[in-house]
Each structure stands twice: as structure tokens, then as C-alpha cells.
Short mmCIF file of C-alpha atoms in Angstrom, two decimals:
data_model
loop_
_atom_site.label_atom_id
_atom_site.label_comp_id
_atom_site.label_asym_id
_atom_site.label_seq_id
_atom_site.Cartn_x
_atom_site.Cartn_y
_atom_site.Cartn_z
CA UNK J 1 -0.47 -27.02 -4.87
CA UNK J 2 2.41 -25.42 -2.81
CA UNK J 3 5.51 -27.35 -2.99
CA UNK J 4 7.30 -28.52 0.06
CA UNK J 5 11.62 -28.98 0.79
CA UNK J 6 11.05 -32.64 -0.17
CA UNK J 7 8.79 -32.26 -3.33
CA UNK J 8 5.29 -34.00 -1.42
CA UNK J 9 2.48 -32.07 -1.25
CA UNK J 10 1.97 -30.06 2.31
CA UNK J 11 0.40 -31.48 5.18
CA UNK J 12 -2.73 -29.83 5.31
CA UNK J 13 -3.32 -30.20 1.53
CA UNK J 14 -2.58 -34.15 2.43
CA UNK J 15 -5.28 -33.78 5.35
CA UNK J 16 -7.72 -32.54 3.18
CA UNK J 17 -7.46 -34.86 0.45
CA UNK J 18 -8.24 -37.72 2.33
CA UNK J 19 -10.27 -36.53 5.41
CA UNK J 20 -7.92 -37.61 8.05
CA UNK J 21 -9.43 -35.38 10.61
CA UNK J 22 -7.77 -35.98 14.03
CA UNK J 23 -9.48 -37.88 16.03
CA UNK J 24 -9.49 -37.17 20.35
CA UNK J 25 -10.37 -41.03 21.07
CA UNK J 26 -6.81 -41.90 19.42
CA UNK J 27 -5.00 -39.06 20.95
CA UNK J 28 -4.28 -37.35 17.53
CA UNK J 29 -2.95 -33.93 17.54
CA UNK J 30 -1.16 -33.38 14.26
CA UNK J 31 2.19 -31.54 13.70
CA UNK J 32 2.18 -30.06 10.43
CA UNK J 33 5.23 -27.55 10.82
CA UNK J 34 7.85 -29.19 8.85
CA UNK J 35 10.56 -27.47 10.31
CA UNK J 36 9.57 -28.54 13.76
CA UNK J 37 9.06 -32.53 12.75
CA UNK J 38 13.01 -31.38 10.81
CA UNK J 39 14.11 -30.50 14.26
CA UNK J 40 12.81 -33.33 16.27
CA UNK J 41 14.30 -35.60 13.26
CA UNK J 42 17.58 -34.19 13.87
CA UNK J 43 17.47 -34.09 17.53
CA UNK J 44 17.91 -38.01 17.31
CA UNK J 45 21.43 -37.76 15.74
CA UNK J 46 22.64 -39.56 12.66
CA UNK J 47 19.95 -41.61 11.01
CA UNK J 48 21.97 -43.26 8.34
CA UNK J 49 22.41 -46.90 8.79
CA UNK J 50 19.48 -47.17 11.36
CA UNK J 51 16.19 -49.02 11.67
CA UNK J 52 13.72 -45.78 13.08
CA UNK J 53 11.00 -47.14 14.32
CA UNK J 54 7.71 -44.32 14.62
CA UNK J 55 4.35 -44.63 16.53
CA UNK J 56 1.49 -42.91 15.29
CA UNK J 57 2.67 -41.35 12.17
CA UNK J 58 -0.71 -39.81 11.23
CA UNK J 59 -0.42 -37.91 8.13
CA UNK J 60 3.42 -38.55 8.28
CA UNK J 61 4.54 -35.27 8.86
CA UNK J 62 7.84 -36.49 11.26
CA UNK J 63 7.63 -39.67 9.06
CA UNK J 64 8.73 -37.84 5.92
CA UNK J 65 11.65 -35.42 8.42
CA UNK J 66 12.93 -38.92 9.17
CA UNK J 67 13.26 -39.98 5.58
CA UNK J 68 14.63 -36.53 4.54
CA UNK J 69 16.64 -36.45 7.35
CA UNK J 70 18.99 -39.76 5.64
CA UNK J 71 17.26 -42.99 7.75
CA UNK J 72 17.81 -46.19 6.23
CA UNK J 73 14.50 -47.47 7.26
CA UNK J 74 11.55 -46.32 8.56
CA UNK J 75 8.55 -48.10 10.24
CA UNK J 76 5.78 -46.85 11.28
CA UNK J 77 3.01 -48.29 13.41
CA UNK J 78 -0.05 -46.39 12.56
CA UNK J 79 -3.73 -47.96 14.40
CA UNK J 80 -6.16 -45.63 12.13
CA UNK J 81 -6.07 -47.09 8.97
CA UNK J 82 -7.77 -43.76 7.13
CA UNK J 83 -3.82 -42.87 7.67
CA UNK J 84 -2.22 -45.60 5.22
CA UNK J 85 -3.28 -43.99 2.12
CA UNK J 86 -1.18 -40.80 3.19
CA UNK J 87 1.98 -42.72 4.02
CA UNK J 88 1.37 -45.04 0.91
CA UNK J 89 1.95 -42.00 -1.10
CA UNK J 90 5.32 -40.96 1.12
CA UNK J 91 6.43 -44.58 0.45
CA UNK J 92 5.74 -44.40 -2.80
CA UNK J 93 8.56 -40.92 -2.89
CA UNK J 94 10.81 -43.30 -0.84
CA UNK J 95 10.95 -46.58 -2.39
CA UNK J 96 11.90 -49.36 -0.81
CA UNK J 97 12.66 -47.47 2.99
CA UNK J 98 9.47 -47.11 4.66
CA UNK J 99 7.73 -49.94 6.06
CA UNK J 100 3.94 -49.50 7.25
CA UNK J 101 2.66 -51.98 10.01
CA UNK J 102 -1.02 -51.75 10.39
CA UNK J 103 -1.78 -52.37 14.33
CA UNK J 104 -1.43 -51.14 18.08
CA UNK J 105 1.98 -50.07 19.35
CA UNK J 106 1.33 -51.81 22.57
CA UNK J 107 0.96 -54.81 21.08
CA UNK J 108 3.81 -54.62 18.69
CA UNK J 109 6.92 -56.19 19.23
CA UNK J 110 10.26 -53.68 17.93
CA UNK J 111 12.46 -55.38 19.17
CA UNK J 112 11.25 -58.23 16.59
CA UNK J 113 10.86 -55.75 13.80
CA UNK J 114 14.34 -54.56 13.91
CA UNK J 115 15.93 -57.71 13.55
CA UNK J 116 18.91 -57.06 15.18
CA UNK J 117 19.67 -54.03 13.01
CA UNK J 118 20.42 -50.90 15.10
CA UNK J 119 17.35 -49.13 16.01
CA UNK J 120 16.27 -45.60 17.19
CA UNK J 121 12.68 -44.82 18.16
CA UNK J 122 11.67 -41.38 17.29
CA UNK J 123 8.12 -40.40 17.42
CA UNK J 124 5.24 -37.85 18.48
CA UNK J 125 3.40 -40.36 20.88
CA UNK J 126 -0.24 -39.89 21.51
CA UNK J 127 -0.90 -38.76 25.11
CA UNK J 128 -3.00 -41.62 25.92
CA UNK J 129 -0.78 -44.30 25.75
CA UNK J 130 2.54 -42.52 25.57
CA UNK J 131 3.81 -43.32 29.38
CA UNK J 132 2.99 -46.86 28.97
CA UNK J 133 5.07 -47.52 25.27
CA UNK J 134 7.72 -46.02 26.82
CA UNK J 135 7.99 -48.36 29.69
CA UNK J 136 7.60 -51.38 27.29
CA UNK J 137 10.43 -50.59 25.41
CA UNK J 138 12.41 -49.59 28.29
CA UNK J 139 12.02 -52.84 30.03
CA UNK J 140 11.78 -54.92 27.21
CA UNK J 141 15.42 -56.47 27.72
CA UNK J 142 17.39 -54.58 29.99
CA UNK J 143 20.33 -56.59 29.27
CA UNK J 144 20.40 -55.75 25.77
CA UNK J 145 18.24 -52.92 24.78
CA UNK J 146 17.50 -53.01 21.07
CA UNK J 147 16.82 -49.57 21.00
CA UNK J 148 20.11 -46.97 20.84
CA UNK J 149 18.00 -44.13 21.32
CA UNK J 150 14.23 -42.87 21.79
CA UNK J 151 13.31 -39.46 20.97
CA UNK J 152 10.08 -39.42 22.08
CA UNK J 153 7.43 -35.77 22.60
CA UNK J 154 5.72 -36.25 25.43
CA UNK J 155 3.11 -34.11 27.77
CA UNK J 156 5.72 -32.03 29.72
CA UNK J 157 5.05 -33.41 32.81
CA UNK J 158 5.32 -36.52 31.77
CA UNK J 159 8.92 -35.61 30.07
CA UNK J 160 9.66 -34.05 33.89
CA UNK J 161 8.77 -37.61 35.04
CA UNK J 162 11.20 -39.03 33.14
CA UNK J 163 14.14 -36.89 33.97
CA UNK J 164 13.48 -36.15 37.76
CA UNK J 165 16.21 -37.43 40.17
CA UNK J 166 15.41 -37.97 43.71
CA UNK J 167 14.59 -35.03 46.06
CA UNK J 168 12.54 -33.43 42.65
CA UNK J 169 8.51 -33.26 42.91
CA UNK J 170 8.27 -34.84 39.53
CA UNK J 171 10.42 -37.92 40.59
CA UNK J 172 8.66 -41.63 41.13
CA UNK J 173 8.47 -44.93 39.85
CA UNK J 174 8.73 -43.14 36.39
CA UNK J 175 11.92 -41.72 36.98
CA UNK J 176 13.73 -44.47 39.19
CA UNK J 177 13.27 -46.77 36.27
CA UNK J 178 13.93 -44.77 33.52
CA UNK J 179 17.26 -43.23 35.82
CA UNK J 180 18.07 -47.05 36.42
CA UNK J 181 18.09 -47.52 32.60
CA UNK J 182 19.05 -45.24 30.48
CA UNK J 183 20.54 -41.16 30.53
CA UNK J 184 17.54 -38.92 29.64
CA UNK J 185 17.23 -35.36 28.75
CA UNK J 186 14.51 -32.68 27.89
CA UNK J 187 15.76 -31.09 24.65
CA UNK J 188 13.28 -28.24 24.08
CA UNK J 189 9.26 -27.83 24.76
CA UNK J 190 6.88 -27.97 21.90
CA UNK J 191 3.51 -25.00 23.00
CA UNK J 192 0.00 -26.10 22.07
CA UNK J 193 -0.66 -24.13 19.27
CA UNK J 194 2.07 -26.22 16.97
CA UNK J 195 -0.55 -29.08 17.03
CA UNK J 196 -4.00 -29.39 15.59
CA UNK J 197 -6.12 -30.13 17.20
CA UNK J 198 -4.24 -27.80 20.37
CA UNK J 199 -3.94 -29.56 23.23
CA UNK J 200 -4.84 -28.43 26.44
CA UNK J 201 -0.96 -29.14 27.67
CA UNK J 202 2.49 -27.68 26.25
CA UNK J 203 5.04 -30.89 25.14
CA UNK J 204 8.21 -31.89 25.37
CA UNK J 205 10.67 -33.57 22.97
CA UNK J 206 12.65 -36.31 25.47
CA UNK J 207 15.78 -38.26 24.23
CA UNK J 208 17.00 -41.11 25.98
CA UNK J 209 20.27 -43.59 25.87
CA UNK J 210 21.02 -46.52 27.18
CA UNK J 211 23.55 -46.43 30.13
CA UNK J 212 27.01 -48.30 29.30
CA UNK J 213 26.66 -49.63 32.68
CA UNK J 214 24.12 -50.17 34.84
CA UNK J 215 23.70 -50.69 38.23
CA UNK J 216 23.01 -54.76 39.35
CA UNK J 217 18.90 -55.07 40.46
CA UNK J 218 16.29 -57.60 39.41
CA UNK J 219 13.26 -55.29 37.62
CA UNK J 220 10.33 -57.32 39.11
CA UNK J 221 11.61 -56.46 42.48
CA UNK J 222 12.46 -52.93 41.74
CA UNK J 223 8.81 -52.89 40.56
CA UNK J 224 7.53 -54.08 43.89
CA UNK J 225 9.73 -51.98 45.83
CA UNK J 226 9.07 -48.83 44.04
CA UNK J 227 5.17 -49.12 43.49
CA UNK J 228 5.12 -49.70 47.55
CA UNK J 229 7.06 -46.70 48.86
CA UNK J 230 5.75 -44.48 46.30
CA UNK J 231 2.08 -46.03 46.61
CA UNK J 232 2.05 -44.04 49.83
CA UNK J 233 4.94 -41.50 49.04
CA UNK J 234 3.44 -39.12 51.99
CA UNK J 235 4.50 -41.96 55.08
CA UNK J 236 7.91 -42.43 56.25
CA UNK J 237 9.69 -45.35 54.60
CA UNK J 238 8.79 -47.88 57.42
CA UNK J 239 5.48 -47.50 57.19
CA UNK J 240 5.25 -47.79 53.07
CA UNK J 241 7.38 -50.60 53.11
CA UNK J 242 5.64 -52.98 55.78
CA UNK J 243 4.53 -55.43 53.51
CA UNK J 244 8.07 -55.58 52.16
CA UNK J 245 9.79 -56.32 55.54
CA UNK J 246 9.78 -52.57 56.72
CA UNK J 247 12.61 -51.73 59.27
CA UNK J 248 14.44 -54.71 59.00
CA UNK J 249 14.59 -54.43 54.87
CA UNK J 250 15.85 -50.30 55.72
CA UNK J 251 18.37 -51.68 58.59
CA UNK J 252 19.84 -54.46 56.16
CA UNK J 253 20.72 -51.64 53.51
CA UNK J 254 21.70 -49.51 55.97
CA UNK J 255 18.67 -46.53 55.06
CA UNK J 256 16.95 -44.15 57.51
CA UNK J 257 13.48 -45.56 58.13
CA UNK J 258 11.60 -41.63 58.45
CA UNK J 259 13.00 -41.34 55.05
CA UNK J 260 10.32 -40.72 52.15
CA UNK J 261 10.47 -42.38 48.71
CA UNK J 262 11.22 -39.12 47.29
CA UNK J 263 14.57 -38.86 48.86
CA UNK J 264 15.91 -41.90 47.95
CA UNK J 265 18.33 -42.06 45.00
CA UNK J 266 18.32 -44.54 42.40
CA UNK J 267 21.30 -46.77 43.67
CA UNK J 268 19.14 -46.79 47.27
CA UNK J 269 16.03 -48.31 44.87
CA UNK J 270 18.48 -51.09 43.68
CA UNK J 271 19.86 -52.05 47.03
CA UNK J 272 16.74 -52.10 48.62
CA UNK J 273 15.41 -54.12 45.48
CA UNK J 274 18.32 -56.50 45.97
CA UNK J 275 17.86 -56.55 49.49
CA UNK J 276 14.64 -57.89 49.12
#
């Protein structure tokens, strides 16, 4: 068996030995370059000290870059329970630092699970659910976030969502609430052919940080504003916000009413969401 940087056997050998072929209804597409899971590992800064919370681990390829990389804890939420014998075995190499929790991610509360302790999420989400974990934990307390950082791969266009600022073609309710929240960044792409299965999409590796300060808005009614104007992000801004008060709501903040939801920054969002 070919030996690997931190002594377990390699990925494919692990894949082999216990059958974990991916499977498409879970969104599984494996990484098993180890110096791609080292990079993404190290593109979430110092790991010493933190809780790192992981979705989908699979055959623990980033799992194992996490541990190597110095994290004080690992936990990783894994649904497909042919996976735990795989990360029993990296547990096992790492005593007493990685915790595996058997369940769904979207019904798994982190912010419970890290106890207070500092926490960074870092993880290769699976496509299917990846937009909506990421909004969960975003909005899970906006007052005290009990996440540091995310480092989370994405679809690329998803990762564009994320980052776009107003006037973009990628930017929506996506963006407005993530650039309400928190600084975001694309750090590099990730092409198909790293995964297997390939996907039919290239990936990209997004980290995110909480902003120091943020700007004064109620999320419900950020919500309401933003899923109206860019429910119909093709009419003017009078006509997409009618149900919201329309011209009058535009006049009271002082905002053109042929403007478009794509043109409007993030601070307009929050007026108009306190506004309402």
C-alpha cells in the first residue's frame, strides 16, 4: 500500500476497501488530491485552537488536511453512513480530535456543537444543498455569528453569487445578504476533473468573515424586500415593490423608482428594509 504525508493509507485505496462509491443522489464528488484538500485546509488560516466544523466528509480526504493542517477539533457531519468506517479509521490516527456526527447538515445545529469555542467551517459542500447551508449559518445569529470563518467550495456560479456587488449579473438576494453579513472572496477555482465522479461544472473555493460592523436592518424584512424586487428583477423598482408600498417606500428613502434591483447597493437594501 502506498504511503501518504500523514502515514493513512491513500484515498482511493480507502474507497476501495470499503465500497464507498459516490453516490449522485447525495451530491458526492470526491476529492482525492491531497495536496488540493492541503490547500483548501490552509486557505482557512490558522487552525490551532479552533472548533472546524466539515459537511460531507466522504472518505475524509479534506477531513484528514484539516487534522494535518494543526485543528484542535474536527467535526464532521457525514449523512451516508457507508462513510463512518473510513473516518473511524482517521479518528482512530487522531485520537481524541475528530468528532463524527451521524445526520443531515440542514438539520444540525453548529452553533450548538461548538459550544462557544471558536469555530471555522471549512468544507467541500455537496451541490445540492450547498446554497441553502450556507444561508443557515449565515443567518443563524447575526448578532453574534459563531462561525469566524467559512471556507466553503462551491459551484462557481454559485461562489459568483456570493461575491457579486450591485450593478454585477451574478448579484441577488444571494449576494445582498451575504454582502450585508460578512466580507467574501473567491480564492481560486477547483476544474472538474479534480473530482470523481467529474462534475458537469468547474468549483470554487469561497472564504468568508464576519464584518466588524454591520450595517443596522431587521433580516425578515430584508428577506421580504429582497425576494420582491428581485422576484421580478426585469421591472423598474415601483412596479416590483407594489406590494411593499411601491413609490411611497422609494420616495421615503429617497431612491429612484425606474431603478432595477440590480442597481441597488447593499446599504439601499437596508434602508429600504428599515423603511419598511
Amino acid at each position: 500500500m502506498a504511503s501518504t504525508p500523514d502515514g493513512l493509507p491513500p484515498l482511493r485505496d480507502i474507497v476501495a476497501t470499503y465500497g464507498l462509491a459516490p453516490k449522485k443522489a447525495l451530491g458526492q464528488n470526491f476529492l482525492f488530491d491531497l495536496n488540493l484538500t492541503a490547500k483548501i485546509a490552509r486557505s482557512a488560516g490558522p487552525l490551532e485552537g479552533f472548533t472546524v466544523f466539515e459537511v460531507g466528509p466522504g472518505p475524509g480526504g479534506l477531513t484528514r488536511a484539516l487534522l494535518a493542517q494543526g485543528a484542535t477539533r474536527v467535526v464532521a457531519i457525514e449523512t451516508d453512513p457507508r462513510c463512518l468506517p473510513a473516518l473511524a479509521e482517521i479518528s482512530d490516527h487522531y485520537p481524541g480530535r475528530l468528532e463524527v456526527v451521524e445526520g443531515d447538515a440542514l438539520k444540525t445545529d453548529l452553533a450548538a456543537l461548538a459550544g462557544g469555542a471558536p469555530a471555522k467551517i471549512v468544507a467541500n459542500l455537496p451541490y445540492n444543498v450547498g446554497t441553502q447551508l450556507l444561508i443557515n449559518w449565515l443567518t443563524a445569529d447575526v448578532d453574534n455569528p459563531f462561525w469566524s470563518s467559512m471556507t466553503l467550495m462551491f459551484q462557481k456560479e454559485v461562489g459568483q453569487r456570493i461575491v457579486a456587488a450591485s450593478g454585477s449579473n451574478h448579484y441577488g438576494r444571494l449576494g445582498v445578504l451575504a454582502g450585508w453579513l460578512a466580507h467574501s472572496e473567491i480564492l481560486f477555482d477547483v476544474p472538474p476533473q479534480a473530482f470523481t465522479p467529474p462534475p458537469k461544472v468547474t468549483s470554487s473555493v469561497v472564504h468568508l468573515e464576519p464584518l466588524a460592523e454591520r450595517l443596522p436592518c431587521d433580516l425578515a424584512r430584508l428577506e421580504r424586500v429582497t425576494h420582491a424586487a428581485f422576484g421580478q428583477r426585469r421591472k423598474m423598482l415601483r412596479q416590483s415593490l407594489k406590494p411593499l408600498g411601491g413609490e411611497s417606500l422609494l420616495d421615503r428613502v429617497g431612491i429612484e423608482p425606474t431603478r432595477r434591483a440590480e442597481t441597488l447597493s447593499v446599504e439601499e437594501f437596508c434602508a429600504l428594509a428599515q423603511a419598511l
